[in-house]
Amino acid sequence: MKDFSLIDSAQTPQDPYGWIDSSMQTIHRAHWYRKVKAIASAPGPVVALEGKTVLNFASNDYLGLAGDEQLKQAAIAAIQEYGTGSTGSRLLSGHRPIHRALETAIAAWKQTEDAIVFSSGYTANLGTIGALVGAKDLILGDVYNHSSLKNGAKLSGAALLDYNHSDLDDLERLLDTQRSGYRRCLIVTDSVFSMDGDLCPLPQILQLDTTFNSMVLVDEAHGTGVLGATGAGSVEYFGCSGQPLVQMGTLSKALGSMGGYVAGSATLIDFLRNRAATWIYTTALSPADTAAALAAIAIVQAEPERRQHLWERVAQLKAQLTDRVHFPLLPSESPILCLAMPSAAAALAMSQRLLDLGFYVPAIRPPTVPTSRLRLSVMATHTAEQIEQLVSAIAQAAAETAAETAAEHLPPALVR
Ligand SMILES: Cc1ncc(COP(=O)(O)O)c(C=O)c1O
């Protein structure tokens, strides 16, 4: 047995958890500290945030479905029929007919042969990437990809190289110089970049994957329900439906529920049922979430006017911000609009001032993103008046916080 008396107490930290405290101090000093705010009301454009009624521009509920009566009734009916829990993993404990019905509905909507539903979008990415590639393989990822794609890539054990944001020349250079050294190659990208709002150049990426015999996984978390003639996402929007690729997405944003999915060929989906650890070894999505997502997909296809309202409000906000607010608007082709802030402190000050004025607009800071910003997300249920009020509030908050931010200059790199 080891003689513990030999451990030099002078070199041994008194508290093995003490480093967490100093790490927290660093987080505070850098203005990177985050904390959760409580919303004690139904989801929607107006919410009760920490006891105060505010206009909400912080939600990914782009079509306003999370509080929709039809989704609530579908969830309640599923609970009445199947109970609250799914009781185990699908392979071990069986699934409910609605699980399969949801997968069939997703596949039909996405024009793929089949689909598989995970407990979240995050686990869909972790499990799918880990099933598709391993130590002998290469992953090429957009540097602005979501955390779930980045962590999925790390966990897979494949070699991971980032390409510059939406930079096809950089991607082609990496394929050209690296592809031949590996067994398989997977290109992974957000379709709508979640903290920026711009779109990946999907058709060109699909051309490159054919040339270099590579697979593509596109993350439609913020495209599903929002983009394309039927709201099926960026693949539909770009006219790429039917092409071989791995389409991943979530049920938790425009679809107002919870869970993730992958849509693709029947062989791919069957393979994932056998190899995706985050699907095999976890409890199935709850009956309520499953039924709500199923109802949402029907609504999204039957009510294109929801998308039309959304895009009208997005166009209005873009135009009014450009006219009245001096902060640069990051390029966006989605309901996510970001105003570049000169620093994390400035972003926080603006966000706080907006909250005081009655608007919930989150500050997004490093390490989530390379540069600080205010992230505004628009919902179909916002009114034109609410958008106008937001723009006036941003202009007012900008003027009031100008003194704090005037000393700092916006680096040109912020304006992409
Ligand atoms: C681009 C992207 N991918 C994946 C996810 C994870 O999805 P979920 O929230 O369903 O786990 C998110 C959500 O934050 C996201 O923005």
Short mmCIF file of C-alpha atoms and ligand atoms in Angstrom, two decimals:
data_model
loop_
_atom_site.label_atom_id
_atom_site.label_comp_id
_atom_site.label_asym_id
_atom_site.label_seq_id
_atom_site.Cartn_x
_atom_site.Cartn_y
_atom_site.Cartn_z
CA MET A 1 0.00 0.00 0.00
CA LYS A 2 1.14 3.54 -0.77
CA ASP A 3 2.72 5.40 2.20
CA PHE A 4 0.67 8.63 2.32
CA SER A 5 2.98 10.12 4.97
CA LEU A 6 5.46 10.65 2.10
CA ILE A 7 3.20 13.17 0.36
CA ASP A 8 4.68 16.62 0.90
CA SER A 9 1.88 18.59 2.54
CA ALA A 10 3.48 21.91 1.49
CA GLN A 11 2.97 20.94 -2.14
CA THR A 12 -0.45 19.41 -1.69
CA PRO A 13 -3.37 21.82 -2.03
CA GLN A 14 -5.39 22.02 1.18
CA ASP A 15 -8.63 21.79 -0.75
CA PRO A 16 -8.67 19.73 -3.94
CA TYR A 17 -11.72 21.73 -5.05
CA GLY A 18 -10.13 25.11 -4.29
CA TRP A 19 -9.22 25.68 -7.94
CA ILE A 20 -12.93 25.99 -8.77
CA ASP A 21 -13.15 29.12 -6.65
CA SER A 22 -10.20 30.76 -8.42
CA SER A 23 -11.62 29.69 -11.75
CA MET A 24 -14.91 31.39 -10.86
CA GLN A 25 -13.02 34.57 -9.95
CA THR A 26 -11.42 34.54 -13.40
CA ILE A 27 -14.83 34.08 -15.02
CA HIS A 28 -16.18 37.08 -13.07
CA ARG A 29 -13.15 39.25 -13.90
CA ALA A 30 -13.59 38.56 -17.62
CA HIS A 31 -17.33 39.42 -17.46
CA TRP A 32 -18.03 35.84 -18.58
CA TYR A 33 -20.15 34.91 -15.56
CA ARG A 34 -23.62 33.59 -16.44
CA LYS A 35 -26.68 32.94 -14.39
CA VAL A 36 -30.19 31.75 -15.18
CA LYS A 37 -33.21 34.04 -15.10
CA ALA A 38 -36.58 32.55 -14.17
CA ILE A 39 -39.62 32.98 -16.44
CA ALA A 40 -42.79 32.32 -14.46
CA SER A 41 -45.27 32.47 -17.33
CA ALA A 42 -46.23 30.70 -20.56
CA PRO A 43 -43.78 31.05 -23.47
CA GLY A 44 -44.49 33.91 -25.87
CA PRO A 45 -43.53 37.45 -26.89
CA VAL A 46 -44.47 38.77 -23.43
CA VAL A 47 -43.15 36.91 -20.40
CA ALA A 48 -42.82 37.36 -16.64
CA LEU A 49 -39.07 37.45 -16.14
CA GLU A 50 -37.96 37.50 -12.51
CA GLY A 51 -41.29 39.06 -11.56
CA LYS A 52 -41.18 41.73 -14.27
CA THR A 53 -43.28 41.75 -17.45
CA VAL A 54 -40.94 42.06 -20.44
CA LEU A 55 -40.98 41.72 -24.21
CA ASN A 56 -39.11 38.54 -25.04
CA PHE A 57 -36.42 38.50 -27.75
CA ALA A 58 -34.48 35.62 -26.23
CA SER A 59 -36.49 32.63 -27.36
CA ASN A 60 -35.90 30.05 -30.10
CA ASP A 61 -39.65 29.42 -30.27
CA TYR A 62 -39.63 31.04 -33.73
CA LEU A 63 -43.20 30.08 -34.68
CA GLY A 64 -44.72 30.57 -31.24
CA LEU A 65 -45.62 26.89 -30.95
CA ALA A 66 -44.24 26.18 -27.47
CA GLY A 67 -47.38 27.65 -25.88
CA ASP A 68 -49.77 26.63 -28.66
CA GLU A 69 -53.07 25.10 -27.55
CA GLN A 70 -52.89 22.26 -30.12
CA LEU A 71 -49.46 21.17 -28.89
CA LYS A 72 -50.59 21.31 -25.28
CA GLN A 73 -53.69 19.21 -26.03
CA ALA A 74 -51.59 16.67 -27.97
CA ALA A 75 -49.16 16.39 -25.04
CA ILE A 76 -52.00 16.01 -22.52
CA ALA A 77 -53.69 13.31 -24.64
CA ALA A 78 -50.37 11.42 -24.91
CA ILE A 79 -49.90 11.57 -21.12
CA GLN A 80 -53.44 10.29 -20.60
CA GLU A 81 -52.78 7.38 -22.95
CA TYR A 82 -49.14 6.51 -22.27
CA GLY A 83 -48.24 8.16 -18.97
CA THR A 84 -45.42 10.59 -18.27
CA GLY A 85 -42.31 8.46 -18.73
CA SER A 86 -41.06 6.24 -21.52
CA THR A 87 -39.76 3.79 -18.89
CA GLY A 88 -36.54 2.77 -20.60
CA SER A 89 -34.48 2.74 -23.75
CA ARG A 90 -36.41 1.86 -26.88
CA LEU A 91 -34.43 -1.28 -27.71
CA LEU A 92 -34.71 -2.63 -24.16
CA SER A 93 -38.17 -1.50 -23.06
CA GLY A 94 -40.05 -0.91 -26.31
CA HIS A 95 -41.39 2.36 -27.67
CA ARG A 96 -44.86 3.86 -28.11
CA PRO A 97 -46.51 4.04 -31.54
CA ILE A 98 -46.13 7.86 -31.47
CA HIS A 99 -42.32 7.54 -31.39
CA ARG A 100 -42.37 5.78 -34.73
CA ALA A 101 -45.15 8.07 -36.03
CA LEU A 102 -42.93 11.06 -35.27
CA GLU A 103 -39.98 9.54 -37.12
CA THR A 104 -42.16 8.75 -40.13
CA ALA A 105 -43.52 12.33 -40.14
CA ILE A 106 -40.01 13.81 -39.97
CA ALA A 107 -38.79 11.59 -42.82
CA ALA A 108 -41.77 12.49 -45.04
CA TRP A 109 -41.28 16.20 -44.33
CA LYS A 110 -37.53 16.09 -44.95
CA GLN A 111 -37.99 13.88 -48.03
CA THR A 112 -35.70 11.19 -46.67
CA GLU A 113 -36.23 7.44 -46.40
CA ASP A 114 -36.26 7.39 -42.62
CA ALA A 115 -35.54 9.32 -39.43
CA ILE A 116 -34.57 8.61 -35.83
CA VAL A 117 -35.55 10.65 -32.78
CA PHE A 118 -33.13 11.31 -29.91
CA SER A 119 -33.81 12.76 -26.44
CA SER A 120 -32.21 16.07 -27.44
CA GLY A 121 -30.47 17.74 -30.34
CA TYR A 122 -27.24 17.73 -28.36
CA THR A 123 -27.30 13.96 -27.89
CA ALA A 124 -28.33 13.49 -31.53
CA ASN A 125 -25.10 15.18 -32.59
CA LEU A 126 -22.90 13.37 -30.04
CA GLY A 127 -24.29 9.95 -30.93
CA THR A 128 -24.41 10.40 -34.68
CA ILE A 129 -20.92 11.79 -35.11
CA GLY A 130 -19.50 9.11 -32.80
CA ALA A 131 -21.24 6.40 -34.84
CA LEU A 132 -20.10 7.70 -38.22
CA VAL A 133 -16.42 8.32 -37.57
CA GLY A 134 -13.64 7.10 -35.31
CA ALA A 135 -9.90 7.15 -34.78
CA LYS A 136 -9.01 6.47 -38.43
CA ASP A 137 -11.20 9.25 -39.73
CA LEU A 138 -11.23 13.00 -40.28
CA ILE A 139 -13.83 15.60 -39.31
CA LEU A 140 -13.79 19.02 -40.95
CA GLY A 141 -15.98 21.50 -39.06
CA ASP A 142 -16.91 25.16 -39.49
CA VAL A 143 -15.13 27.08 -36.76
CA TYR A 144 -18.48 28.63 -35.68
CA ASN A 145 -20.23 25.28 -35.23
CA HIS A 146 -22.46 24.63 -32.23
CA SER A 147 -20.94 23.12 -29.11
CA SER A 148 -22.72 19.78 -29.71
CA LEU A 149 -20.99 19.37 -33.08
CA LYS A 150 -17.61 20.32 -31.61
CA ASN A 151 -17.96 18.02 -28.62
CA GLY A 152 -19.36 15.23 -30.79
CA ALA A 153 -16.29 15.54 -32.97
CA LYS A 154 -13.95 15.44 -29.94
CA LEU A 155 -15.69 12.42 -28.42
CA SER A 156 -15.60 10.47 -31.67
CA GLY A 157 -11.80 10.24 -31.49
CA ALA A 158 -11.48 11.31 -35.15
CA ALA A 159 -8.90 13.90 -36.18
CA LEU A 160 -10.64 17.29 -36.10
CA LEU A 161 -9.75 20.31 -38.18
CA ASP A 162 -11.73 23.55 -38.21
CA TYR A 163 -12.16 25.50 -41.42
CA ASN A 164 -12.69 29.27 -41.41
CA HIS A 165 -16.31 30.30 -41.10
CA SER A 166 -18.23 29.39 -44.28
CA ASP A 167 -14.92 29.58 -46.18
CA LEU A 168 -15.18 27.14 -49.09
CA ASP A 169 -11.61 27.77 -50.23
CA ASP A 170 -10.33 26.84 -46.79
CA LEU A 171 -12.54 23.73 -46.71
CA GLU A 172 -11.35 22.68 -50.18
CA ARG A 173 -7.72 23.28 -49.18
CA LEU A 174 -8.13 21.01 -46.15
CA LEU A 175 -9.90 18.33 -48.19
CA ASP A 176 -7.21 18.53 -50.82
CA THR A 177 -4.30 18.26 -48.41
CA GLN A 178 -5.76 16.01 -45.68
CA ARG A 179 -8.52 13.79 -47.05
CA SER A 180 -6.28 11.08 -48.52
CA GLY A 181 -4.65 10.44 -45.12
CA TYR A 182 -7.87 9.13 -43.57
CA ARG A 183 -10.37 6.29 -44.04
CA ARG A 184 -13.57 8.35 -43.91
CA CYS A 185 -14.21 12.09 -43.81
CA LEU A 186 -17.21 13.89 -42.31
CA ILE A 187 -17.89 17.57 -42.93
CA VAL A 188 -20.05 19.05 -40.14
CA THR A 189 -21.78 22.42 -40.16
CA ASP A 190 -24.68 24.34 -38.65
CA SER A 191 -27.16 25.30 -41.40
CA VAL A 192 -28.19 28.50 -39.58
CA PHE A 193 -25.35 29.52 -37.27
CA SER A 194 -27.00 29.75 -33.90
CA MET A 195 -25.09 32.69 -32.44
CA ASP A 196 -24.74 34.62 -35.72
CA GLY A 197 -27.83 33.96 -37.81
CA ASP A 198 -26.13 33.44 -41.18
CA LEU A 199 -26.45 30.38 -43.42
CA CYS A 200 -23.80 27.85 -44.44
CA PRO A 201 -23.11 27.50 -48.19
CA LEU A 202 -24.72 24.06 -48.31
CA PRO A 203 -24.91 23.43 -52.11
CA GLN A 204 -21.19 24.16 -52.52
CA ILE A 205 -20.30 22.00 -49.51
CA LEU A 206 -22.28 19.15 -51.08
CA GLN A 207 -20.32 19.58 -54.32
CA LEU A 208 -17.05 19.36 -52.42
CA ASP A 209 -18.17 16.24 -50.55
CA THR A 210 -18.80 14.48 -53.88
CA THR A 211 -15.40 15.49 -55.24
CA PHE A 212 -13.59 14.34 -52.11
CA ASN A 213 -15.70 11.28 -51.25
CA SER A 214 -16.82 12.71 -47.92
CA MET A 215 -19.99 12.66 -45.83
CA VAL A 216 -21.83 15.82 -44.72
CA LEU A 217 -23.78 16.34 -41.50
CA VAL A 218 -25.85 19.53 -41.49
CA ASP A 219 -27.33 20.73 -38.19
CA GLU A 220 -30.78 22.20 -38.91
CA ALA A 221 -31.53 23.18 -35.30
CA HIS A 222 -32.39 26.77 -36.32
CA GLY A 223 -33.47 26.02 -39.90
CA THR A 224 -36.22 23.51 -39.21
CA GLY A 225 -39.68 25.10 -39.26
CA VAL A 226 -38.23 28.38 -40.47
CA LEU A 227 -36.56 27.92 -43.87
CA GLY A 228 -37.86 26.37 -47.10
CA ALA A 229 -41.26 26.30 -48.80
CA THR A 230 -42.73 23.85 -46.26
CA GLY A 231 -40.44 24.84 -43.39
CA ALA A 232 -38.39 21.66 -43.77
CA GLY A 233 -35.15 23.63 -43.35
CA SER A 234 -32.11 24.83 -45.27
CA VAL A 235 -31.86 21.61 -47.31
CA GLU A 236 -35.28 22.38 -48.79
CA TYR A 237 -34.48 26.11 -49.04
CA PHE A 238 -31.34 25.39 -51.10
CA GLY A 239 -33.12 22.80 -53.29
CA CYS A 240 -30.86 20.02 -51.99
CA SER A 241 -33.62 17.63 -50.85
CA GLY A 242 -32.98 14.05 -51.96
CA GLN A 243 -29.18 14.42 -51.98
CA PRO A 244 -27.25 11.96 -49.82
CA LEU A 245 -26.43 13.67 -46.54
CA VAL A 246 -27.05 13.44 -42.81
CA GLN A 247 -29.73 15.96 -41.74
CA MET A 248 -29.81 16.54 -38.03
CA GLY A 249 -32.12 18.91 -36.16
CA THR A 250 -34.01 19.60 -32.96
CA LEU A 251 -37.65 19.46 -31.93
CA SER A 252 -36.96 22.07 -29.27
CA LYS A 253 -36.86 25.34 -31.19
CA ALA A 254 -39.40 26.19 -33.95
CA LEU A 255 -41.24 22.93 -33.17
CA GLY A 256 -41.88 24.04 -29.58
CA SER A 257 -41.16 20.66 -27.97
CA MET A 258 -38.06 18.77 -26.87
CA GLY A 259 -35.75 16.24 -28.53
CA GLY A 260 -33.52 15.87 -31.59
CA TYR A 261 -33.59 13.88 -34.80
CA VAL A 262 -31.51 12.63 -37.70
CA ALA A 263 -33.09 12.13 -41.14
CA GLY A 264 -31.43 10.28 -44.01
CA SER A 265 -31.28 7.02 -45.90
CA ALA A 266 -32.93 3.91 -44.44
CA THR A 267 -29.51 2.30 -44.09
CA LEU A 268 -28.07 5.29 -42.22
CA ILE A 269 -30.98 5.36 -39.78
CA ASP A 270 -30.87 1.61 -39.20
CA PHE A 271 -27.13 1.89 -38.63
CA LEU A 272 -27.70 4.64 -36.03
CA ARG A 273 -30.26 2.46 -34.22
CA ASN A 274 -27.46 -0.07 -33.86
CA ARG A 275 -24.49 2.19 -33.23
CA ALA A 276 -25.50 5.57 -31.79
CA ALA A 277 -24.74 5.20 -28.08
CA THR A 278 -26.75 8.29 -27.11
CA TRP A 279 -29.84 6.65 -28.65
CA ILE A 280 -29.26 3.05 -27.57
CA TYR A 281 -28.35 3.66 -23.93
CA THR A 282 -30.85 6.33 -22.94
CA THR A 283 -34.55 6.51 -22.12
CA ALA A 284 -36.83 7.30 -25.05
CA LEU A 285 -38.29 10.76 -25.50
CA SER A 286 -41.31 11.29 -23.21
CA PRO A 287 -44.80 10.66 -24.67
CA ALA A 288 -45.74 14.32 -24.11
CA ASP A 289 -42.71 15.70 -25.97
CA THR A 290 -43.18 13.19 -28.78
CA ALA A 291 -46.86 14.04 -29.28
CA ALA A 292 -46.21 17.79 -29.10
CA ALA A 293 -43.51 17.54 -31.79
CA LEU A 294 -45.79 15.46 -33.99
CA ALA A 295 -48.55 18.09 -33.67
CA ALA A 296 -46.05 20.86 -34.40
CA ILE A 297 -44.87 19.26 -37.66
CA ALA A 298 -48.47 19.06 -38.87
CA ILE A 299 -49.05 22.74 -38.00
CA VAL A 300 -45.83 23.93 -39.64
CA GLN A 301 -46.83 22.27 -42.90
CA ALA A 302 -50.50 23.29 -42.76
CA GLU A 303 -49.99 26.93 -41.69
CA PRO A 304 -47.35 28.62 -43.87
CA GLU A 305 -48.75 31.97 -42.69
CA ARG A 306 -46.81 31.51 -39.44
CA ARG A 307 -43.57 31.57 -41.43
CA GLN A 308 -44.80 34.51 -43.47
CA HIS A 309 -45.45 36.55 -40.30
CA LEU A 310 -42.04 35.58 -38.98
CA TRP A 311 -40.22 36.74 -42.11
CA GLU A 312 -42.20 40.02 -42.18
CA ARG A 313 -41.12 40.77 -38.61
CA VAL A 314 -37.51 39.80 -39.39
CA ALA A 315 -37.45 42.15 -42.40
CA GLN A 316 -38.94 44.95 -40.28
CA LEU A 317 -36.42 44.52 -37.48
CA LYS A 318 -33.48 44.37 -39.88
CA ALA A 319 -34.58 47.54 -41.69
CA GLN A 320 -35.29 49.51 -38.51
CA LEU A 321 -32.06 48.44 -36.80
CA THR A 322 -30.07 49.46 -39.86
CA ASP A 323 -31.78 52.88 -39.89
CA ARG A 324 -31.71 53.69 -36.21
CA VAL A 325 -28.97 51.77 -34.39
CA HIS A 326 -25.28 52.46 -34.91
CA PHE A 327 -24.00 49.05 -33.75
CA PRO A 328 -23.10 46.83 -36.75
CA LEU A 329 -25.60 44.11 -37.57
CA LEU A 330 -23.88 40.78 -38.24
CA PRO A 331 -24.83 39.16 -41.60
CA SER A 332 -28.01 37.13 -41.13
CA GLU A 333 -30.50 35.21 -43.25
CA SER A 334 -32.61 33.95 -40.36
CA PRO A 335 -34.73 35.16 -37.41
CA ILE A 336 -31.50 35.47 -35.39
CA LEU A 337 -30.14 39.01 -35.61
CA CYS A 338 -26.98 39.97 -33.74
CA LEU A 339 -25.69 43.42 -32.93
CA ALA A 340 -21.91 43.50 -32.52
CA MET A 341 -20.80 44.94 -29.18
CA PRO A 342 -17.37 46.40 -28.54
CA SER A 343 -16.74 44.27 -25.44
CA ALA A 344 -18.29 41.75 -23.08
CA ALA A 345 -18.82 44.53 -20.54
CA ALA A 346 -20.62 46.68 -23.12
CA ALA A 347 -22.81 43.76 -24.16
CA LEU A 348 -23.75 43.13 -20.55
CA ALA A 349 -24.45 46.80 -19.90
CA MET A 350 -26.71 47.02 -22.95
CA SER A 351 -28.53 43.81 -22.06
CA GLN A 352 -29.10 45.03 -18.49
CA ARG A 353 -30.28 48.46 -19.61
CA LEU A 354 -32.71 46.84 -22.07
CA LEU A 355 -34.01 44.66 -19.26
CA ASP A 356 -34.59 47.77 -17.15
CA LEU A 357 -36.58 49.18 -20.08
CA GLY A 358 -38.64 45.96 -20.26
CA PHE A 359 -36.88 43.95 -23.03
CA TYR A 360 -35.25 40.54 -22.67
CA VAL A 361 -32.26 40.56 -25.04
CA PRO A 362 -29.35 38.31 -24.04
CA ALA A 363 -25.70 39.29 -24.26
CA ILE A 364 -23.64 36.53 -25.90
CA ARG A 365 -20.00 36.61 -24.91
CA PRO A 366 -16.81 34.59 -25.19
CA PRO A 367 -16.20 31.70 -24.83
CA THR A 368 -19.52 30.92 -26.58
CA VAL A 369 -18.58 33.26 -29.42
CA PRO A 370 -15.28 34.91 -30.37
CA THR A 371 -16.71 38.45 -30.04
CA SER A 372 -19.48 39.84 -27.84
CA ARG A 373 -22.92 40.63 -29.20
CA LEU A 374 -26.59 41.13 -28.41
CA ARG A 375 -28.63 38.26 -29.85
CA LEU A 376 -32.18 39.14 -30.88
CA SER A 377 -34.46 36.32 -31.92
CA VAL A 378 -37.71 37.11 -33.65
CA MET A 379 -40.94 35.12 -33.29
CA ALA A 380 -43.93 34.92 -35.64
CA THR A 381 -46.03 36.01 -32.68
CA HIS A 382 -44.24 39.35 -32.22
CA THR A 383 -46.32 42.29 -33.42
CA ALA A 384 -45.04 45.13 -35.60
CA GLU A 385 -45.49 47.46 -32.59
CA GLN A 386 -43.36 45.22 -30.37
CA ILE A 387 -40.55 45.28 -32.95
CA GLU A 388 -40.76 49.08 -33.12
CA GLN A 389 -40.65 49.32 -29.33
CA LEU A 390 -37.57 47.11 -29.28
CA VAL A 391 -35.71 49.27 -31.80
CA SER A 392 -36.54 52.43 -29.84
CA ALA A 393 -35.35 50.78 -26.63
CA ILE A 394 -32.07 49.67 -28.24
CA ALA A 395 -31.48 53.20 -29.56
CA GLN A 396 -32.18 54.63 -26.09
CA ALA A 397 -30.03 52.05 -24.29
CA ALA A 398 -27.20 52.63 -26.76
CA ALA A 399 -27.30 56.38 -26.14
CA GLU A 400 -27.36 55.91 -22.36
CA THR A 401 -24.56 53.37 -22.25
CA ALA A 402 -22.47 55.26 -24.84
CA ALA A 403 -20.42 56.91 -22.12
CA GLU A 404 -19.33 53.51 -20.84
CA THR A 405 -18.49 52.14 -24.26
CA ALA A 406 -17.14 55.27 -25.94
CA ALA A 407 -13.63 54.65 -24.70
CA GLU A 408 -13.54 51.27 -26.41
CA HIS A 409 -13.28 50.99 -30.18
CA LEU A 410 -14.90 48.23 -32.15
CA PRO A 411 -12.16 46.12 -33.74
CA PRO A 412 -12.76 45.85 -37.53
CA ALA A 413 -12.63 42.05 -37.17
CA LEU A 414 -16.01 42.22 -35.47
CA VAL A 415 -17.72 43.29 -38.67
CA ARG A 416 -17.93 40.18 -40.81
C1 LIG B 1 -27.03 24.52 -33.70
C2 LIG B 1 -27.55 23.73 -32.55
N1 LIG B 1 -27.38 22.39 -32.56
C3 LIG B 1 -27.82 21.62 -31.54
C4 LIG B 1 -28.44 22.17 -30.45
C5 LIG B 1 -28.88 21.29 -29.33
O1 LIG B 1 -30.25 21.05 -29.43
P1 LIG B 1 -31.11 20.71 -28.11
O2 LIG B 1 -31.37 22.00 -27.44
O3 LIG B 1 -32.33 20.07 -28.69
O4 LIG B 1 -30.28 19.78 -27.32
C6 LIG B 1 -28.65 23.55 -30.41
C7 LIG B 1 -29.38 24.14 -29.25
O5 LIG B 1 -28.99 24.90 -28.51
C8 LIG B 1 -28.18 24.34 -31.47
O6 LIG B 1 -28.33 25.67 -31.43
#
